[in-house]
Amino acid sequence: MKRILCYGDSNTFGTGPMTTLADDPIHDKATRWAGVMAAELGDGWDVIVEGLPGRTTVFDDPVEGEYRNGLRSFRAILESHRPIDLLIVKLGTNDLKQRFNLGPQDVALGVARLLLEARKLEIVDRMLVICPAPVKERGDLAEIFRGAEARAVGLPAQMERFAGENGAAFLDAGAHIEVDDLDGVHLSSDAHGILGRAVADKVRAIFG
């Protein structure tokens, strides 16, 4: 049986579109993209989901907590699920919050730093980077992500570049789906389904 570890943020965890910051809608496991991918792949695949809302690539969040830094817990999570046949990293959305003021290359380099860590440990066989669908400045999250639409221009190209340089496959989620207009960040159930099927196709291609 092949093991896939999905390392991501709220859209991997399953947070649904939010009306206000106090909302906490959660899609069920079968609806989330990783659950759809697992169903598409069928028997012979062990899909493990490690999604944390607010998770960045490698940056401490001074507002939401340092533990949301994706690098801090990365090694422990990898080693607790080893050996890993495929590591899927789907991060970058939270790096675009205006409090970080990062451009596309810095966000992509944050993902690359995680790939370097995974390669160093030698417990991951193959890797896939998924660039998140572009953020829209909408609803109650608009102020948190103020300027994100402009800052993210060119992000897929940067992520693809550094994924390739670190031996990872690449998928641009934005080529398949859009974020929900309600909050401009999270995915509808339909978008999860489309993305899950696209990722399953990519996984099958990676393993031939």
Short mmCIF file of C-alpha atoms in Angstrom, two decimals:
data_model
loop_
_atom_site.label_atom_id
_atom_site.label_comp_id
_atom_site.label_asym_id
_atom_site.label_seq_id
_atom_site.Cartn_x
_atom_site.Cartn_y
_atom_site.Cartn_z
CA MET A 1 0.00 0.00 0.00
CA LYS A 2 1.30 3.45 -0.94
CA ARG A 3 1.12 6.23 1.63
CA ILE A 4 0.29 9.84 0.73
CA LEU A 5 0.70 12.66 3.25
CA CYS A 6 -1.24 15.85 2.48
CA TYR A 7 0.35 18.82 4.28
CA GLY A 8 -1.68 21.99 4.06
CA ASP A 9 -3.80 24.69 5.65
CA SER A 10 -7.52 25.30 6.11
CA ASN A 11 -8.40 24.20 2.58
CA THR A 12 -6.77 20.84 3.32
CA PHE A 13 -8.34 20.69 6.79
CA GLY A 14 -11.73 21.34 5.22
CA THR A 15 -12.82 24.81 6.34
CA GLY A 16 -15.75 26.01 4.28
CA PRO A 17 -16.51 29.55 3.10
CA MET A 18 -16.98 31.86 6.10
CA THR A 19 -19.61 34.58 6.49
CA THR A 20 -17.74 36.15 9.43
CA LEU A 21 -14.45 35.56 11.26
CA ALA A 22 -16.43 33.82 14.00
CA ASP A 23 -17.76 31.18 11.60
CA ASP A 24 -16.24 27.70 11.62
CA PRO A 25 -17.86 25.74 8.79
CA ILE A 26 -16.18 22.39 8.13
CA HIS A 27 -16.71 20.13 5.14
CA ASP A 28 -16.98 16.43 5.95
CA LYS A 29 -14.04 14.17 5.14
CA ALA A 30 -15.57 12.72 2.01
CA THR A 31 -16.17 16.21 0.58
CA ARG A 32 -12.64 17.57 1.10
CA TRP A 33 -10.24 17.41 -1.85
CA ALA A 34 -8.01 14.86 -0.12
CA GLY A 35 -11.02 12.66 0.62
CA VAL A 36 -12.20 12.92 -2.98
CA MET A 37 -8.68 12.08 -4.16
CA ALA A 38 -8.57 9.03 -1.88
CA ALA A 39 -11.91 7.78 -3.20
CA GLU A 40 -10.77 8.29 -6.79
CA LEU A 41 -7.52 6.40 -6.19
CA GLY A 42 -9.32 3.51 -4.48
CA ASP A 43 -7.76 0.59 -2.68
CA GLY A 44 -4.01 0.42 -2.27
CA TRP A 45 -3.58 4.03 -1.11
CA ASP A 46 -3.30 5.26 2.47
CA VAL A 47 -4.12 9.00 2.45
CA ILE A 48 -3.16 10.94 5.59
CA VAL A 49 -4.42 14.51 5.99
CA GLU A 50 -2.43 17.04 8.02
CA GLY A 51 -4.29 20.31 7.48
CA LEU A 52 -4.05 23.20 9.95
CA PRO A 53 -6.11 26.38 9.45
CA GLY A 54 -3.83 29.41 9.25
CA ARG A 55 -0.71 27.39 8.53
CA THR A 56 2.02 29.31 6.71
CA THR A 57 4.97 27.82 4.89
CA VAL A 58 7.80 28.87 7.22
CA PHE A 59 6.66 32.09 8.89
CA ASP A 60 5.67 32.71 12.52
CA ASP A 61 2.27 34.37 12.72
CA PRO A 62 2.35 37.16 15.35
CA VAL A 63 -1.46 37.32 15.48
CA GLU A 64 -2.67 33.72 15.16
CA GLY A 65 0.26 31.98 16.83
CA GLU A 66 3.79 30.77 16.11
CA TYR A 67 2.58 27.16 15.97
CA ARG A 68 1.02 27.93 12.60
CA ASN A 69 4.52 28.09 11.10
CA GLY A 70 4.54 25.04 8.81
CA LEU A 71 8.24 24.37 9.35
CA ARG A 72 8.01 24.09 13.14
CA SER A 73 6.06 20.83 13.21
CA PHE A 74 7.03 19.55 9.77
CA ARG A 75 9.78 17.12 10.73
CA ALA A 76 7.77 15.60 13.57
CA ILE A 77 4.78 15.05 11.28
CA LEU A 78 6.90 13.52 8.54
CA GLU A 79 8.66 11.16 10.91
CA SER A 80 5.41 10.11 12.59
CA HIS A 81 4.03 8.92 9.24
CA ARG A 82 7.16 7.45 7.63
CA PRO A 83 7.78 5.99 5.16
CA ILE A 84 5.95 8.35 2.82
CA ASP A 85 5.57 7.43 -0.83
CA LEU A 86 4.19 10.84 -1.81
CA LEU A 87 4.27 14.13 0.09
CA ILE A 88 1.74 16.69 -1.13
CA VAL A 89 2.42 20.26 0.01
CA LYS A 90 -0.46 22.69 -0.53
CA LEU A 91 0.50 25.90 1.23
CA GLY A 92 1.00 29.58 0.45
CA THR A 93 -2.42 31.17 0.92
CA ASN A 94 -1.74 32.36 4.48
CA ASP A 95 1.65 33.74 3.48
CA LEU A 96 -0.31 36.27 1.40
CA LYS A 97 -1.90 37.93 4.44
CA GLN A 98 -1.05 41.62 4.52
CA ARG A 99 0.71 41.21 7.89
CA PHE A 100 3.51 39.30 6.11
CA ASN A 101 3.68 41.53 3.01
CA LEU A 102 5.36 38.83 0.92
CA GLY A 103 5.72 38.61 -2.83
CA PRO A 104 5.31 35.46 -4.94
CA GLN A 105 8.95 34.46 -4.90
CA ASP A 106 9.19 34.54 -1.10
CA VAL A 107 6.02 32.46 -0.80
CA ALA A 108 7.39 29.92 -3.29
CA LEU A 109 10.73 29.85 -1.48
CA GLY A 110 8.87 29.04 1.73
CA VAL A 111 7.45 25.94 0.05
CA ALA A 112 10.91 25.13 -1.31
CA ARG A 113 12.32 25.26 2.23
CA LEU A 114 9.86 22.52 3.24
CA LEU A 115 10.87 20.43 0.24
CA LEU A 116 14.53 20.76 1.22
CA GLU A 117 13.71 19.54 4.74
CA ALA A 118 11.81 16.56 3.38
CA ARG A 119 14.67 15.62 1.05
CA LYS A 120 17.20 15.90 3.87
CA LEU A 121 15.30 13.41 6.03
CA GLU A 122 15.30 10.76 3.28
CA ILE A 123 11.95 9.30 4.34
CA VAL A 124 9.91 10.74 1.45
CA ASP A 125 10.02 9.08 -1.95
CA ARG A 126 8.20 11.59 -4.17
CA MET A 127 6.76 15.09 -3.72
CA LEU A 128 3.98 17.15 -5.26
CA VAL A 129 3.49 20.88 -4.81
CA ILE A 130 -0.01 22.28 -5.31
CA CYS A 131 -0.19 26.03 -5.80
CA PRO A 132 -3.39 27.28 -4.15
CA ALA A 133 -6.10 28.95 -6.19
CA PRO A 134 -5.74 32.75 -6.22
CA VAL A 135 -7.15 34.65 -3.27
CA LYS A 136 -9.93 37.19 -3.78
CA GLU A 137 -10.32 40.12 -1.41
CA ARG A 138 -13.88 39.45 -0.31
CA GLY A 139 -16.08 39.49 2.79
CA ASP A 140 -14.83 39.48 6.35
CA LEU A 141 -11.38 38.20 5.33
CA ALA A 142 -10.77 41.04 2.87
CA GLU A 143 -8.85 43.22 5.32
CA ILE A 144 -6.65 40.33 6.48
CA PHE A 145 -5.75 39.59 2.85
CA ARG A 146 -5.65 43.22 1.70
CA GLY A 147 -3.36 43.47 -1.34
CA ALA A 148 -3.12 39.69 -1.75
CA GLU A 149 -4.50 39.65 -5.27
CA ALA A 150 -1.72 41.93 -6.48
CA ARG A 151 1.01 40.28 -4.38
CA ALA A 152 0.14 36.82 -5.71
CA VAL A 153 0.57 37.66 -9.38
CA GLY A 154 3.10 35.20 -10.77
CA LEU A 155 2.85 32.76 -7.84
CA PRO A 156 2.11 29.63 -9.92
CA ALA A 157 5.18 30.21 -12.10
CA GLN A 158 7.40 30.73 -9.06
CA MET A 159 6.06 27.64 -7.30
CA GLU A 160 6.48 25.54 -10.42
CA ARG A 161 10.06 26.76 -10.79
CA PHE A 162 11.14 25.92 -7.24
CA ALA A 163 9.17 22.68 -7.15
CA GLY A 164 11.07 21.52 -10.22
CA GLU A 165 14.41 22.62 -8.81
CA ASN A 166 13.73 20.49 -5.74
CA GLY A 167 12.56 17.38 -7.56
CA ALA A 168 8.82 17.83 -6.96
CA ALA A 169 5.92 17.55 -9.38
CA PHE A 170 3.60 20.54 -9.69
CA LEU A 171 -0.11 21.23 -10.00
CA ASP A 172 -1.73 24.66 -10.25
CA ALA A 173 -5.08 24.48 -8.43
CA GLY A 174 -6.07 27.78 -10.01
CA ALA A 175 -6.10 26.11 -13.41
CA HIS A 176 -9.00 23.97 -12.20
CA ILE A 177 -10.94 25.88 -9.53
CA GLU A 178 -11.64 29.26 -7.95
CA VAL A 179 -12.05 30.19 -4.30
CA ASP A 180 -15.59 30.92 -3.11
CA ASP A 181 -16.74 34.54 -3.44
CA LEU A 182 -18.21 34.53 0.09
CA ASP A 183 -14.83 34.94 1.78
CA GLY A 184 -12.36 34.83 -1.13
CA VAL A 185 -10.16 32.18 0.49
CA HIS A 186 -11.97 28.91 1.12
CA LEU A 187 -13.40 26.35 -1.28
CA SER A 188 -16.95 25.25 -1.95
CA SER A 189 -17.83 21.58 -1.91
CA ASP A 190 -17.93 21.59 -5.71
CA ALA A 191 -14.43 23.08 -5.89
CA HIS A 192 -13.12 20.44 -3.49
CA GLY A 193 -14.56 17.74 -5.75
CA ILE A 194 -13.00 19.16 -8.89
CA LEU A 195 -9.63 19.63 -7.22
CA GLY A 196 -9.67 16.17 -5.65
CA ARG A 197 -10.23 14.54 -9.02
CA ALA A 198 -7.49 16.64 -10.63
CA VAL A 199 -5.02 15.70 -7.89
CA ALA A 200 -5.92 12.02 -8.25
CA ASP A 201 -5.14 12.24 -11.96
CA LYS A 202 -1.80 13.89 -11.13
CA VAL A 203 -0.95 11.20 -8.57
CA ARG A 204 -1.65 8.45 -11.09
CA ALA A 205 0.60 10.24 -13.59
CA ILE A 206 3.41 10.55 -11.02
CA PHE A 207 3.36 6.83 -10.31
CA GLY A 208 2.88 5.88 -13.93
#
